[in-house]
Short mmCIF file of C-alpha atoms in Angstrom, two decimals:
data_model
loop_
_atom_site.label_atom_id
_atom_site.label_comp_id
_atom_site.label_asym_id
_atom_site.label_seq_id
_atom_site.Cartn_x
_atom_site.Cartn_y
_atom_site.Cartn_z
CA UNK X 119 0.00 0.00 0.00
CA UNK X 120 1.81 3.68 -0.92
CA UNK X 121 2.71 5.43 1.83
CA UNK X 122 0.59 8.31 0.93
CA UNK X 123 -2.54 6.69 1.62
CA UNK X 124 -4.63 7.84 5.13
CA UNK X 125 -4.11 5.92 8.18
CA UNK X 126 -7.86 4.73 8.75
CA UNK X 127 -8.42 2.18 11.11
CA UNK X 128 -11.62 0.57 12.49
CA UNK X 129 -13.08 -1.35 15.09
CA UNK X 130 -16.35 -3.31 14.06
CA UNK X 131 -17.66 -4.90 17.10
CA UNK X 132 -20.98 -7.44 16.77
CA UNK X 133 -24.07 -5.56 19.50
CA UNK X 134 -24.35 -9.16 20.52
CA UNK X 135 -23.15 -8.38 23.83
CA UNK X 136 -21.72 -6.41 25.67
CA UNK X 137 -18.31 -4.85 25.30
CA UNK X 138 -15.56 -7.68 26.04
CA UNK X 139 -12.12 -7.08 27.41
CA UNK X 140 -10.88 -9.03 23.86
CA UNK X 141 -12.87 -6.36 22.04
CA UNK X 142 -11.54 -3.84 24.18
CA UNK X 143 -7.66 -4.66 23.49
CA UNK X 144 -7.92 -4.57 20.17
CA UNK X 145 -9.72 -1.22 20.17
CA UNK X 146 -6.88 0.02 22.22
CA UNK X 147 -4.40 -1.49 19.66
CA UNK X 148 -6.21 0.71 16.52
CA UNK X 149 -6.58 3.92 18.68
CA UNK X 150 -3.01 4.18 19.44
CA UNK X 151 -1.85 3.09 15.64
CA UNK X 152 -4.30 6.15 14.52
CA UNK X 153 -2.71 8.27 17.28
CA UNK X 154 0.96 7.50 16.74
CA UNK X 155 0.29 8.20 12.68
CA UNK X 156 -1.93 11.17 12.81
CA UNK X 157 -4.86 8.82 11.38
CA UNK X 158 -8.38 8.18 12.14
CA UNK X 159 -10.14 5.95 14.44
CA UNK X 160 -13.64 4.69 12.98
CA UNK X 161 -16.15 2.60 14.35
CA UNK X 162 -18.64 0.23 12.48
CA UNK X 163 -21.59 -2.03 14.43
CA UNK X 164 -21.89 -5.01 12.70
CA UNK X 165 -25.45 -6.11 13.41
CA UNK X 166 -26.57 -8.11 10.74
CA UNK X 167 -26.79 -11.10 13.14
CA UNK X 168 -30.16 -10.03 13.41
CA UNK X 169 -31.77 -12.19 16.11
CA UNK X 170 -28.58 -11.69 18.42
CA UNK X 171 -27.67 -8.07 18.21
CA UNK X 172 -29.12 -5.54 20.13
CA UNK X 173 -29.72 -1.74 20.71
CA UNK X 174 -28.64 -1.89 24.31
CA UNK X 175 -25.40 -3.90 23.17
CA UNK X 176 -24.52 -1.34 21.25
CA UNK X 177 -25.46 1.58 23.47
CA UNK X 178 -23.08 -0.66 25.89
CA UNK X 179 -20.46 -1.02 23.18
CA UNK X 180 -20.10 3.15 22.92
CA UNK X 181 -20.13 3.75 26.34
CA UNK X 182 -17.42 1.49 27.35
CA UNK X 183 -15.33 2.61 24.89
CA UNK X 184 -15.77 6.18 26.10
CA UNK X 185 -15.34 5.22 29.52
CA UNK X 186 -11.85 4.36 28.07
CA UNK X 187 -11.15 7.33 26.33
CA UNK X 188 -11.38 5.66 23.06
CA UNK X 189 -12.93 8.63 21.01
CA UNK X 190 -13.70 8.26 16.86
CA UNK X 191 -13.87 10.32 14.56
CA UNK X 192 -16.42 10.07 12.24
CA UNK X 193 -20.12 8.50 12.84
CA UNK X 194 -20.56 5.34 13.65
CA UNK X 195 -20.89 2.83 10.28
CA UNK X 196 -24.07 0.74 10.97
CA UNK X 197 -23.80 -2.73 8.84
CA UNK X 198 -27.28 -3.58 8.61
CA UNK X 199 -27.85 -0.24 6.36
CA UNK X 200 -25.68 -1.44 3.51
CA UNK X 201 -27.15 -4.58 3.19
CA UNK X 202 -27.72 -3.25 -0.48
CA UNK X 203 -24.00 -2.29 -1.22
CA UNK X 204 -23.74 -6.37 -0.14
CA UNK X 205 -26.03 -7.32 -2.60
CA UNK X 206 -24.74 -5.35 -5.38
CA UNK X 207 -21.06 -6.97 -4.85
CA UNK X 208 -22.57 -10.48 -4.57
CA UNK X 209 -24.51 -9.84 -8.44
CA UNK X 210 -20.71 -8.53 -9.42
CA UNK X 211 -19.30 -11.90 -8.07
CA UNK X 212 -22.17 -14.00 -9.93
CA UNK X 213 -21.78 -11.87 -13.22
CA UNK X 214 -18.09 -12.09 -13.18
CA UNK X 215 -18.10 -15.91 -12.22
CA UNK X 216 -16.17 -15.79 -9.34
CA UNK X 217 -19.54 -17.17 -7.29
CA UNK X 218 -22.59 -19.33 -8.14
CA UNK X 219 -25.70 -20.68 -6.46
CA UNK X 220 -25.72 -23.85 -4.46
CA UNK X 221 -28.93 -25.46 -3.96
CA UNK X 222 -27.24 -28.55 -1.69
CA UNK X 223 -29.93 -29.49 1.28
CA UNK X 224 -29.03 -29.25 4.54
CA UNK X 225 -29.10 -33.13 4.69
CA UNK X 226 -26.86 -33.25 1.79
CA UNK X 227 -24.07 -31.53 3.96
CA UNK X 228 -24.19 -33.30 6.98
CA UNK X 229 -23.82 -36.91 4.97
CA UNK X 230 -21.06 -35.06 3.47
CA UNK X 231 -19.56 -34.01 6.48
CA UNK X 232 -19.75 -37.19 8.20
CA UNK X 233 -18.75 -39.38 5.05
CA UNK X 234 -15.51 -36.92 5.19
CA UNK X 235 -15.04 -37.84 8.90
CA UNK X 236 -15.33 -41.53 8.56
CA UNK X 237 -12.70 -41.43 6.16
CA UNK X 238 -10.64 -39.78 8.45
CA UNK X 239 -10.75 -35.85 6.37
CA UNK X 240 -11.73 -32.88 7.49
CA UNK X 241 -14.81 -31.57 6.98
CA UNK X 242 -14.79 -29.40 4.15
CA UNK X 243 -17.17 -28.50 1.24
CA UNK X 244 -16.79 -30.66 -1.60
CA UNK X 245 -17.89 -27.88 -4.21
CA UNK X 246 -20.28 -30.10 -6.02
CA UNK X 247 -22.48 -27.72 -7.42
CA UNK X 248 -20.14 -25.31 -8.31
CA UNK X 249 -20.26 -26.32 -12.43
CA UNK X 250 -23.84 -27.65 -12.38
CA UNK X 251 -25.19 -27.00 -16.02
CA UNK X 252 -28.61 -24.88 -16.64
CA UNK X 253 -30.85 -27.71 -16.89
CA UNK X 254 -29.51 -29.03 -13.10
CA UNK X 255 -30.24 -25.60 -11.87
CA UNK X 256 -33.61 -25.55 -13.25
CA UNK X 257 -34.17 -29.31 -11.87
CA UNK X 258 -32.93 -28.34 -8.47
CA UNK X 259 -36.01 -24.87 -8.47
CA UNK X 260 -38.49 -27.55 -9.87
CA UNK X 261 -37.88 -29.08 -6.55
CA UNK X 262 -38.49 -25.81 -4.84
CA UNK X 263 -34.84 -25.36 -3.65
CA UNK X 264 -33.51 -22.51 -2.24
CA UNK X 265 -29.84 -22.16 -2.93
CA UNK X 266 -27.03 -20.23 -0.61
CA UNK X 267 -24.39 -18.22 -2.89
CA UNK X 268 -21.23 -19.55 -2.32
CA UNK X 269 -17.63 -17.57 -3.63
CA UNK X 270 -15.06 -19.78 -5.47
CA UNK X 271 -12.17 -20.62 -3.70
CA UNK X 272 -9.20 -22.27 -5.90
CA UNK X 273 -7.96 -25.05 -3.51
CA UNK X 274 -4.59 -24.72 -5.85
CA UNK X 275 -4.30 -20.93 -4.68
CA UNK X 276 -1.62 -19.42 -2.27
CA UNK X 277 -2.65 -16.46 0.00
CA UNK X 278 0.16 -14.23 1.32
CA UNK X 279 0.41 -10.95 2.77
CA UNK X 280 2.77 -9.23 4.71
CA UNK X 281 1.42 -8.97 8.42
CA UNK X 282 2.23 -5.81 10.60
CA UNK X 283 2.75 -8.68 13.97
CA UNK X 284 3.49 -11.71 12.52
CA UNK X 285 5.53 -11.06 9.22
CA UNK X 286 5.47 -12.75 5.79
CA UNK X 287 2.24 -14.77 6.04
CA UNK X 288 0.90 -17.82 3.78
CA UNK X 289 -2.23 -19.68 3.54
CA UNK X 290 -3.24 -22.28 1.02
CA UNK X 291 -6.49 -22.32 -0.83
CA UNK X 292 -7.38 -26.16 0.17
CA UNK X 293 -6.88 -25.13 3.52
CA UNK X 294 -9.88 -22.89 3.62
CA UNK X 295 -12.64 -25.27 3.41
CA UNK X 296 -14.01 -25.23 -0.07
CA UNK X 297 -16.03 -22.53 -1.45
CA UNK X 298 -17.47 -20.13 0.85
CA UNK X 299 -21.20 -19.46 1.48
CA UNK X 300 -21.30 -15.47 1.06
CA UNK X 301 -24.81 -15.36 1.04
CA UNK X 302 -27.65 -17.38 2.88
CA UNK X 303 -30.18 -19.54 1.61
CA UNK X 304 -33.34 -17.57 -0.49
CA UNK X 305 -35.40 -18.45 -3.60
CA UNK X 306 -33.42 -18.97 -6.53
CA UNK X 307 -33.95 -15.85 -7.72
CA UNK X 308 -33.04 -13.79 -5.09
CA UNK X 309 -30.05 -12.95 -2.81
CA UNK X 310 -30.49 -13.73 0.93
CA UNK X 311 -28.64 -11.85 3.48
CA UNK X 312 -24.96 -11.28 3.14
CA UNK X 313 -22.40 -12.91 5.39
CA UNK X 314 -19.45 -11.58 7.51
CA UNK X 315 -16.37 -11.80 4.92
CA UNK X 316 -17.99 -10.33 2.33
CA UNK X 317 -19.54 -7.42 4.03
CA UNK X 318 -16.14 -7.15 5.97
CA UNK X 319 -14.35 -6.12 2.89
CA UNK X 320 -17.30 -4.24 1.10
CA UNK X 321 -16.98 -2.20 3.98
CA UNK X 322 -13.86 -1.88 4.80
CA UNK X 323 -13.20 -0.84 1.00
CA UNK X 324 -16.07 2.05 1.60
CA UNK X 325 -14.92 3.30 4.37
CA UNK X 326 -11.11 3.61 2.67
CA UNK X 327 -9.74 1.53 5.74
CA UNK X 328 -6.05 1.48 5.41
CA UNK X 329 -5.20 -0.95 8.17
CA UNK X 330 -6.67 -3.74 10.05
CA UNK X 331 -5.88 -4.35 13.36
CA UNK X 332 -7.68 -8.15 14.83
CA UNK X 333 -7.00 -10.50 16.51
CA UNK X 334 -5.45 -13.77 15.70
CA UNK X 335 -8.50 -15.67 15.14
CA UNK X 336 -8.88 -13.78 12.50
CA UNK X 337 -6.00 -15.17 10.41
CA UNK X 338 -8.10 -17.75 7.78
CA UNK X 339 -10.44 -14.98 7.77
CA UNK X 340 -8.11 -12.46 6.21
CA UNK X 341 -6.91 -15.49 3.67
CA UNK X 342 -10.53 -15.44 2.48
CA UNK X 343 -10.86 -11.83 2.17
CA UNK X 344 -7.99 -11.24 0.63
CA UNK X 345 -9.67 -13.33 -2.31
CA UNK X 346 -12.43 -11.16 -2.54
CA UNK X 347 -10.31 -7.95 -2.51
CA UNK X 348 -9.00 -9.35 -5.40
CA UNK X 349 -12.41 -10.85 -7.36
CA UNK X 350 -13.89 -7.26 -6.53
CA UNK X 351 -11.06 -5.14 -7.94
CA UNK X 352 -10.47 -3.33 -4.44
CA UNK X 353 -7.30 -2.74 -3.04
CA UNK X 354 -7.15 -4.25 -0.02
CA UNK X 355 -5.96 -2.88 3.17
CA UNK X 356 -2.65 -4.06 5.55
CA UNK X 357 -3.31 -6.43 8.02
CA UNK X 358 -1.88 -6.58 11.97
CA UNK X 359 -3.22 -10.15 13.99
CA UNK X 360 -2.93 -9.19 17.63
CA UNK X 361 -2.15 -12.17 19.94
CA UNK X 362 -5.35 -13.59 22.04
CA UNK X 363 -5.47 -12.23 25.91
CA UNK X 364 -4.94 -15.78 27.77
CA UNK X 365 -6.79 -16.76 31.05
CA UNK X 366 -4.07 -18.29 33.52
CA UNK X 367 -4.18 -22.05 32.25
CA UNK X 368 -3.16 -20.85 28.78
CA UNK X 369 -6.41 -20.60 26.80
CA UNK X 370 -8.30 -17.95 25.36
CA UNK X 371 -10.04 -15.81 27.66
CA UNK X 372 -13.74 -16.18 27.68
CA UNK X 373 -16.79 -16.41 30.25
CA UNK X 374 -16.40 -19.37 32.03
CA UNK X 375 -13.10 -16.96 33.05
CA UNK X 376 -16.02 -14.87 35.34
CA UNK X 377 -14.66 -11.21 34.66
CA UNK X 378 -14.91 -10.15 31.26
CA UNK X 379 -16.51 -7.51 29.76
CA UNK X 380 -15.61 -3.90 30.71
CA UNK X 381 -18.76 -3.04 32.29
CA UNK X 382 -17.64 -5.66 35.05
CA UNK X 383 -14.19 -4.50 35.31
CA UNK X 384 -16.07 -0.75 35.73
CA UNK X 385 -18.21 -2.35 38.46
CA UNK X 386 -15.34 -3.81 40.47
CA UNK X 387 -14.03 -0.50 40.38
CA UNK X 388 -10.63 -0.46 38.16
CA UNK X 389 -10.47 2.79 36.71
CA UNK X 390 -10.31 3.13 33.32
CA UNK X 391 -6.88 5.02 33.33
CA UNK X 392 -5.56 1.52 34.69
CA UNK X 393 -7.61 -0.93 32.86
CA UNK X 394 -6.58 0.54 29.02
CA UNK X 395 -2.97 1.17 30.45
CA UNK X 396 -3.30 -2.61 31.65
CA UNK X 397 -5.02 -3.81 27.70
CA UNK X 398 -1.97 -2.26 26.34
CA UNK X 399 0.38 -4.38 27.89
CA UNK X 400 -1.19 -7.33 27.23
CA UNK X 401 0.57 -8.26 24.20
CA UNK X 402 3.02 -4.63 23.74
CA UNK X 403 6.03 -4.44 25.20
CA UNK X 404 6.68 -0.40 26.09
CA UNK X 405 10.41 0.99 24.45
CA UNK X 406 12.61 1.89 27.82
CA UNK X 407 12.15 4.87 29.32
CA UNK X 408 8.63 4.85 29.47
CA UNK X 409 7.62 2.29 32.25
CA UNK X 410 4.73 0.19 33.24
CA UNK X 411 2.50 3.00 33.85
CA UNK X 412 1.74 5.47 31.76
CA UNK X 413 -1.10 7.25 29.88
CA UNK X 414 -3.10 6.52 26.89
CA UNK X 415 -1.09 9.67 24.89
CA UNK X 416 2.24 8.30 26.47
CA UNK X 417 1.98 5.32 24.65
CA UNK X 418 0.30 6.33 21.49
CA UNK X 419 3.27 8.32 21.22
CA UNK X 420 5.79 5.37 20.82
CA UNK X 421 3.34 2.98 20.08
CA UNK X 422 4.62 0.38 16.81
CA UNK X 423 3.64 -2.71 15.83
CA UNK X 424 7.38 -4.35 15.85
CA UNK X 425 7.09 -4.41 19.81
CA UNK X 426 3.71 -6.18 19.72
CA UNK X 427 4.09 -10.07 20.54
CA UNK X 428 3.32 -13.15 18.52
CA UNK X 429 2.41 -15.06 21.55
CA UNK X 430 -0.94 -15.16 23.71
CA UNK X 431 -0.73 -12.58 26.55
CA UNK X 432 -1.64 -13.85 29.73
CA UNK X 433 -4.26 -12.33 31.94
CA UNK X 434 -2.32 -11.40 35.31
CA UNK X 435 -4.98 -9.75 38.00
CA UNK X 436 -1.72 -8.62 40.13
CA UNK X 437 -0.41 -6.58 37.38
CA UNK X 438 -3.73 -4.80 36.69
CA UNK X 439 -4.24 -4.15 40.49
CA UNK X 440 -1.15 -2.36 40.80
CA UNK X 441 -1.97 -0.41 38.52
CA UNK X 442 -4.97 0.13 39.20
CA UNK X 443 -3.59 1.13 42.96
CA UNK X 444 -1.16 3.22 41.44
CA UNK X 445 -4.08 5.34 39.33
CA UNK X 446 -5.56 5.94 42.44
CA UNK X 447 -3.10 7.11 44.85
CA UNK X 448 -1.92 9.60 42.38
CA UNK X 449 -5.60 11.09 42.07
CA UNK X 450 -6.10 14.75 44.07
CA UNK X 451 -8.44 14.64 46.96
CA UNK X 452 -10.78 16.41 44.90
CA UNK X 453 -10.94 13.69 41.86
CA UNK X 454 -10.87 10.90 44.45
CA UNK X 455 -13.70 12.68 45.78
CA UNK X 456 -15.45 12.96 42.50
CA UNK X 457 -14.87 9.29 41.46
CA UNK X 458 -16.42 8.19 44.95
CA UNK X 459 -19.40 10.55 45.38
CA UNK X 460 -21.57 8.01 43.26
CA UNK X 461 -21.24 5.15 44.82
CA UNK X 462 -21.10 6.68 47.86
CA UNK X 463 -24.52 8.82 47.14
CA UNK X 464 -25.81 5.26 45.99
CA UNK X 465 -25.43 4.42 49.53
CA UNK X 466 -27.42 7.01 50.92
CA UNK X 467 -23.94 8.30 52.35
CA UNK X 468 -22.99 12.00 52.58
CA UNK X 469 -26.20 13.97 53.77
CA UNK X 470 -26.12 16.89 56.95
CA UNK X 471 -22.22 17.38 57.86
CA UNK X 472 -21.04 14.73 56.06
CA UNK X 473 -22.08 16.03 52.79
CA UNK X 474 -19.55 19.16 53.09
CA UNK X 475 -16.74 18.64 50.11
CA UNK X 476 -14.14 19.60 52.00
CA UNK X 477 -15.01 17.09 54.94
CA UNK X 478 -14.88 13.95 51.87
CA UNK X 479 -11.85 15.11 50.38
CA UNK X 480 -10.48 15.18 53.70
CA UNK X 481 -11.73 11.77 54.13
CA UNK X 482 -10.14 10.63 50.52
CA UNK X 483 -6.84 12.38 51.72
CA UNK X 484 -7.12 9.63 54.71
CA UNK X 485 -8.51 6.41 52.24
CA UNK X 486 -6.60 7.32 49.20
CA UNK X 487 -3.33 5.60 50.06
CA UNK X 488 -4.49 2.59 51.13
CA UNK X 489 -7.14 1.99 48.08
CA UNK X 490 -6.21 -0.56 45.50
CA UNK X 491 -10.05 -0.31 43.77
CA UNK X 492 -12.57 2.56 44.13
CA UNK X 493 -14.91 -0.10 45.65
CA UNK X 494 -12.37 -0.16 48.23
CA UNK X 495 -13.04 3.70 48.81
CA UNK X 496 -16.63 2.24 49.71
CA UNK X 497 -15.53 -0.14 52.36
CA UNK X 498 -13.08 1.86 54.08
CA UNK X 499 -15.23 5.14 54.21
CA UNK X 500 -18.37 2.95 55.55
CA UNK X 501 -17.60 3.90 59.16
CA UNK X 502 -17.50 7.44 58.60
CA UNK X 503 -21.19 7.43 57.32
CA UNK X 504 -22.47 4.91 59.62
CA UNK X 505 -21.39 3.55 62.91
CA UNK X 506 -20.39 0.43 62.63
CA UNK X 507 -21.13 -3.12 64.97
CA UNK X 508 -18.08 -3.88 66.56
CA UNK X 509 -16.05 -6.53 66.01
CA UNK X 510 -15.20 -9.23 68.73
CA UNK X 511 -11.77 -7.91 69.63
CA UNK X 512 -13.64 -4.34 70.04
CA UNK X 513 -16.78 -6.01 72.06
CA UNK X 514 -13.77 -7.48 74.28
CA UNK X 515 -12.43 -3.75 75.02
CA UNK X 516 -15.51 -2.68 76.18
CA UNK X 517 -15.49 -5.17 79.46
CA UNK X 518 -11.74 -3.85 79.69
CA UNK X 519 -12.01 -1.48 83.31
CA UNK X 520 -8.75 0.09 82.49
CA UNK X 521 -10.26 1.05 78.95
CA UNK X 522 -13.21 1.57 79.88
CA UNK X 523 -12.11 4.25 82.50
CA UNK X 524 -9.80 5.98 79.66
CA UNK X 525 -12.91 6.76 77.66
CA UNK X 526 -14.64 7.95 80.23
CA UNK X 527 -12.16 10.54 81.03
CA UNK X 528 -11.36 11.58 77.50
CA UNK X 529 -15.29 11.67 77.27
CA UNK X 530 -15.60 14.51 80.46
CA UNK X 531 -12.63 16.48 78.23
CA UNK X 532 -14.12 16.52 74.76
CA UNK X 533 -15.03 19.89 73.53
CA UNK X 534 -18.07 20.94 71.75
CA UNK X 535 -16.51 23.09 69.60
CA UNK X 536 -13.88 22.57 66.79
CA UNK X 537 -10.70 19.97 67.50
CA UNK X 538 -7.36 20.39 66.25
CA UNK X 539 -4.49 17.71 66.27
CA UNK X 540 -2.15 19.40 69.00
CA UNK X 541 -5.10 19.94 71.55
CA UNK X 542 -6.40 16.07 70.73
CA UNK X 543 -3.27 14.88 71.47
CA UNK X 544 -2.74 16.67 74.58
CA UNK X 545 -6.92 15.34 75.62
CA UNK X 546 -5.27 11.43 75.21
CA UNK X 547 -2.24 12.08 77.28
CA UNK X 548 -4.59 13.94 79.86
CA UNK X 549 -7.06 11.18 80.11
CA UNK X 550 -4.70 8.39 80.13
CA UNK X 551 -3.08 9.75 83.25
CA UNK X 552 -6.14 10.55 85.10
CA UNK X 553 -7.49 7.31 84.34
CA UNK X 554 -4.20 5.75 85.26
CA UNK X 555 -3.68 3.68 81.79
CA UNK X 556 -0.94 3.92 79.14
CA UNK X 557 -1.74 6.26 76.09
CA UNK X 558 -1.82 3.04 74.22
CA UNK X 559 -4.82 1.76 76.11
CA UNK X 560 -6.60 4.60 75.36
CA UNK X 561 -5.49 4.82 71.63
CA UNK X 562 -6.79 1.16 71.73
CA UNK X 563 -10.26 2.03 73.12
CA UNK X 564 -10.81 4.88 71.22
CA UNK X 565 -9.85 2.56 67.92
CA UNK X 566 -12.41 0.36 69.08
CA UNK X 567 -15.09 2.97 69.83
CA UNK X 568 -14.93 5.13 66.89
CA UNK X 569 -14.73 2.32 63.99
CA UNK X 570 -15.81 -0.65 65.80
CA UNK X 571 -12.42 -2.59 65.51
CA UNK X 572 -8.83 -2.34 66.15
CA UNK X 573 -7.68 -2.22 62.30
CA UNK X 574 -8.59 0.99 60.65
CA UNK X 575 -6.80 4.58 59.50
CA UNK X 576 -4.64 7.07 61.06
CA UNK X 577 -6.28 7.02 64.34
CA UNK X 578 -5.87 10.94 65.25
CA UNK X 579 -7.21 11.85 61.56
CA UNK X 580 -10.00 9.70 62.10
CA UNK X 581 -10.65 11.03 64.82
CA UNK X 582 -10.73 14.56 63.89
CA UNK X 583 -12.82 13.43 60.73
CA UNK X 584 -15.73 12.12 63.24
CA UNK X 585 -15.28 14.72 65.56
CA UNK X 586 -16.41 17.17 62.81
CA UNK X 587 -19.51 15.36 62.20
CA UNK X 588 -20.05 15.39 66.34
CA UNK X 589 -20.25 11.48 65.85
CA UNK X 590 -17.13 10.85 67.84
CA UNK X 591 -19.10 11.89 70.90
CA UNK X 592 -21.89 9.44 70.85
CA UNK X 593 -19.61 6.38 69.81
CA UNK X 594 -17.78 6.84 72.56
CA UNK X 595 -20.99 6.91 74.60
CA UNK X 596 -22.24 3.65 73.01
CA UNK X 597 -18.65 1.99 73.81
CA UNK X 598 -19.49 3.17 77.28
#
């Protein structure tokens, strides 16, 4: 392909579910090509699986992907509206001979298929009706056959092409299962409703894509398309396979793998600044200098396919929660505070004092460092809303005379009014020596009293955080 052409790239996901992490990667792989290259970044919903796909899907689809930050440029290419485009290419195909009507029953092909297997071949079809003669066409339509259009594939044929990932690339004709059904079934005179590798490179050839980026699976795909490119007069466009994100026993990621579509990566709360960082290490290895962490520009910046890998990528849930830890405890208060509110507010968290911003970024200065997922902002702020039960090792405490006698002094010493860290630290030391206790008795009781166990924050910033609300006074009451 000249070098002056546009880079265009495309993603063309199927509304037949909703956005999957697979899907995902390989959007992240085209955005950062266009990026890198000054190109475009189109999208295309191919919904002719009629029954399947679905509006929601694809409302699903477009979110996600600008969840990521995966903007396009140009409207969104629906399939199912160019059915006729299809149609017109299939009556080229028939016209020029390079396809033909097959009026083979469904019966026909499965004692075909299983004939093959008994004899120990691989199913394949055996192109039988690819020469029949007028008067066995008009036999078959006396029957009242319907016949699927099927493209010619010369079994004698090699397919090459010169792949972005995986280098010079090779595929013989009589490896690609006989002649291809590019069209279903309809009357004889008519054309049913096109099928994915023709309407993949219609498409593609409409939309002037320059490159596409897939994966892997993909690969006997491209050595069919690349025959219609050819039988259609189009020029067709370079091709990058992307290796296949791997679940942890080495095979392809999929559903019975629990977590994978976006939406539930969103829900667990990874950020998306850590899951497409995350996608684009799963199979690209970054040039030095540039890290492990780094931002969707950073990358499209030095992004190339030479230091994409052949191999499957592995899905590693440490990696991505570091990351995702990372994202977070470099977020302001302020854009903590933002991410949070939601699920917070979802809650029923944050009315009367607690709904004062600069109490919750306070509170995300606190949580911030220790968070590894936003849901984790959810947990750990959950005794700042509401008091908590206690634990057993805080139920113990309260039996405890010595510190039960250092709350009640710190107790007779709170103020009403506003609480700063030097004057709470001077209350402890005061009440642990009139209730005769170590200041680590008290520090342990108050623990206890305020969140309901002995794990938790900063004690003296939690403390201060409550004591804001007035809510420190009345846990200590109920400890009491």
């Amino acid at each position: 392909m000249p070098a002056t052409v546009p880079v265009r790239v495309r993603l063309a996901p199927s509304p037949t579910g909703t956005l999957h992490i697979g899907t995902a990667r390989t959007a992240v792989f085209n955005w950062l090509f266009a990026r890198h290259l000054g190109g475009s970044f189109l999208l295309r919903i191919e919904d002719t699986d009629r029954e399947r796909s679905k509006p929601e899907f694809t409302a699903n689809i477009l979110d996600g992907l600008r969840w990521l930050g995966l903007t396009w440029d140009e409207e969104p290419v629906v399939q199912s509206e160019r059915i006729e485009a299809h149609r017109e290419a299939i009556e080229q195909l028939l016209e020029r001979g390079h396809a033909y009507r097959c009026y083979a029953s469904d019966a026909e092909l499965t004692a075909m298929r299983e004939r093959q297997q008994a004899e120990g071949r691989a199913p394949r079809y055996d192109n039988l009706h690819r020469d029949l003669s007028a008067e066995q066409q008009q036999a078959y339509i006396a029957e009242g056959r319907e016949a699927v259009i099927r493209f010619r594939i010369d079994d004698g044929a090699t397919i090459t092409w010169s792949d972005l990932v995986r280098g010079e690339m090779r595929w013989a004709g009589s490896d690609l299962g006989g002649d291809m059904v590019i069209a279903r079934r309809a009357p004889a005179t008519a054309i049913g409703d096109p099928l994915y590798n023709l309407v993949v490179v219609v498409d593609d050839a409409a939309m002037a894509i320059s490159h596409v980026i897939r994966g892997e699976d993909h690969i006997a795909n491209t050595g069919k398309q690349l025959l219609l490119y050819a039988a259609l007069g189009l020029t067709p466009p370079q091709f990058a396979h992307t290796p296949l994100i791997l679940n942890q026993e080495g095979r392809k990621l999929s559903k019975r793998d629990g977590v994978t579509s976006v939406g539930d990566f969103r829900a667990m709360g990874y950020t998306a600044e850590a899951l497409v960082n995350y996608m684009t290490l799963l199979g690209w290895s970054p040039p030095e200098g540039i890290g492990e962490r780094f931002s969707l520009e950073q990358a499209a910046a030095v992004f190339s396919f030479e230091r994409v890998n052949r191999a499957g990528a592995r899905f590693d849930w440490d990696k991505l929660n570091w990351l995702n830890a990372q994202v977070l405890h470099g977020l302001a208060a302020g854009e903590l505070r933002q991410r949070l509110l939601p699920l917070w507010q979802a809650r029923g968290w944050g009315e009367g004092a607690a709904a004062d911003a600069a109490w919750q970024e306070d509170l995300c200065t606190l949580l911030g460092p220790s968070l590894s997922l936003l849901a984790d902002g959810v947990d750990q702020a959950a005794p700042f809303f509401t008091a908590p039960e206690p634990d057993d090792a805080a139920l113990a405490l309260r039996t405890d005379a010595g510190s039960r006698g250092a709350l009640g002094a710190l107790l007779e010493r709170l103020p009403q009014g506003p609480l700063d860290a030097e004057t709470a630290q001077g209350l402890l030391a005061e009440a642990a020596t009139a209730a005769g206790v170590k200041k680590g008795v008290l520090m342990k009781g108050l623990r206890a009293a305020l969140l309901g166990s002995l794990k938790g924050p900063d004690l003296l910033t939690t403390w201060l955080l409550l004591h804001r609300l007035d809510s420190d006074r009345e846990r200590i009451v109920a400890a009491l």
